[in-house]
Coordinates of C-alpha atoms in Angstrom, one line a residue:
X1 CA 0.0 0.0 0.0
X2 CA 1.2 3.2 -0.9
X3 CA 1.6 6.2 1.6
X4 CA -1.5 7.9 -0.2
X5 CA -3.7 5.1 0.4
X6 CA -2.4 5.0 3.9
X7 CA -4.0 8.7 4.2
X8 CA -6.3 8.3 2.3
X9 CA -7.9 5.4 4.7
X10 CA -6.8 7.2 7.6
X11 CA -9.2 10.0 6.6
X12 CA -12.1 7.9 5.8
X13 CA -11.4 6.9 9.5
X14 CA -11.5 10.1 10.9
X15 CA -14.5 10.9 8.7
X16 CA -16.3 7.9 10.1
X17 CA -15.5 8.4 13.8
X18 CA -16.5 12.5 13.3
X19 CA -19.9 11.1 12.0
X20 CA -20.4 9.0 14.7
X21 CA -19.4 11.1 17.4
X22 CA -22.0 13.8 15.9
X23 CA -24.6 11.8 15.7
X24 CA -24.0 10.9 19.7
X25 CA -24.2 14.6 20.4
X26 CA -27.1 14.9 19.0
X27 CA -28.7 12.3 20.3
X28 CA -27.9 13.3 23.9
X29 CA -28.6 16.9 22.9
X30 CA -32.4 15.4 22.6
X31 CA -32.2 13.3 24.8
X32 CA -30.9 16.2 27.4
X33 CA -33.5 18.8 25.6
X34 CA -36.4 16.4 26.5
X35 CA -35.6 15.8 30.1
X36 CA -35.6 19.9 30.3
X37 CA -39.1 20.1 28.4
X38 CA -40.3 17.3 30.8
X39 CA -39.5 19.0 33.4
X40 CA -41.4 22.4 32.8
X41 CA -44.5 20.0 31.7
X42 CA -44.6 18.2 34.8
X43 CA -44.2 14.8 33.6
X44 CA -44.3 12.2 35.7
X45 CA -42.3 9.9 33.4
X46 CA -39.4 12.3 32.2
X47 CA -37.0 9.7 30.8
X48 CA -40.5 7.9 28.4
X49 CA -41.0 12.0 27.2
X50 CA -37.2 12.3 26.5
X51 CA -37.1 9.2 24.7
X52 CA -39.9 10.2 22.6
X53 CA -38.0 13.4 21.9
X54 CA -35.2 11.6 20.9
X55 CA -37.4 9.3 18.4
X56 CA -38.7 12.7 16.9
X57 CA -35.4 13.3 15.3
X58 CA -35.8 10.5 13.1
X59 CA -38.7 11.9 11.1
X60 CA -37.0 14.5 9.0
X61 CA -33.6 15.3 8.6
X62 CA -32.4 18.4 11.2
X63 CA -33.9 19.6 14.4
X64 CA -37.3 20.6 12.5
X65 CA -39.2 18.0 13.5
X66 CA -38.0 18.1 17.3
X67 CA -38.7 21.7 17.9
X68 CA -42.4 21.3 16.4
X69 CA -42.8 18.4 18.6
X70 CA -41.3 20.4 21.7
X71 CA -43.8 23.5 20.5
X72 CA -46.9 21.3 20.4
X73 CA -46.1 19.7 23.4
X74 CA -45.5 23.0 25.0
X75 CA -48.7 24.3 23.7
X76 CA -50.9 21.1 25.1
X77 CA -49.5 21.0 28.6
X78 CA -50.2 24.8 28.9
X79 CA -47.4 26.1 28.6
X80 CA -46.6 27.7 25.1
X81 CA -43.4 28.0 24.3
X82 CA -41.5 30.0 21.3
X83 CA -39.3 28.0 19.0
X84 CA -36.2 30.7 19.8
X85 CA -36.5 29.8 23.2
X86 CA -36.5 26.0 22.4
X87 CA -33.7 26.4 19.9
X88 CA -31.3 28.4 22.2
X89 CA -32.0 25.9 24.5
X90 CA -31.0 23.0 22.3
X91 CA -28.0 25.2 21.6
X92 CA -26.8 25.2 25.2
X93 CA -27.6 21.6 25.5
X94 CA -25.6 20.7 22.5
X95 CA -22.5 22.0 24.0
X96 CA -23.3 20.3 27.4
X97 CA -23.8 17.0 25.8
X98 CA -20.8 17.7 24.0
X99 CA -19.1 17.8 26.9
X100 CA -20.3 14.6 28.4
X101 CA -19.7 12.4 25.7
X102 CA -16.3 14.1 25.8
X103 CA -15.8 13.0 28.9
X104 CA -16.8 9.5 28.9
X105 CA -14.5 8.5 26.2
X106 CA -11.4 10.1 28.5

């Protein structure tokens, strides 16, 4: 094997690993974004909401189709939320989950 083929490999690597690690992030980043919504609901079961949150995701490509879940949901339990609200919230909660993941492959 030649030394570009070495590279070359490595980067698919790295591009794979990068994927996966993103993909992580976001789920936690849902996963973290649903316990919060939960919790200003009132749910009794917060970890059931948070997976369903997390499930969301899967519909559409994005965070579309998480925030109008989190909106409606908002909106039925009372308690109307704005998507900017729910979206700097998933921002914050992106880095945070960053972090964790981070820290659990140390």
């Amino acid at each position: 094997m030649t030394t570009f083929d070495d590279r070359q490999k490595s980067f698919e690597r790295k591009f794979e690993r990068d994927q996966d690690l993103q993909f992580k992030v976001n789920a936690r980043k849902n996963k973290l974004l649903g316990l919060w919504a939960a919790g200003i609901m009132g749910k009794s079961d917060a970890d059931a909401y948070a997976k369903e949150v997390v499930l969301a995701d899967f519909e559409k490509p994005g965070d579309d189709d998480v925030i109008q879940k989190l909106v409606k949901d908002f909106a039925a339990a009372g308690k109307p939320t704005d998507e900017q609200a729910i979206r700097k919230q998933a921002e914050r909660l992106k880095a945070e989950a960053k972090e964790q993941l981070m820290a659990e492959v140390k």
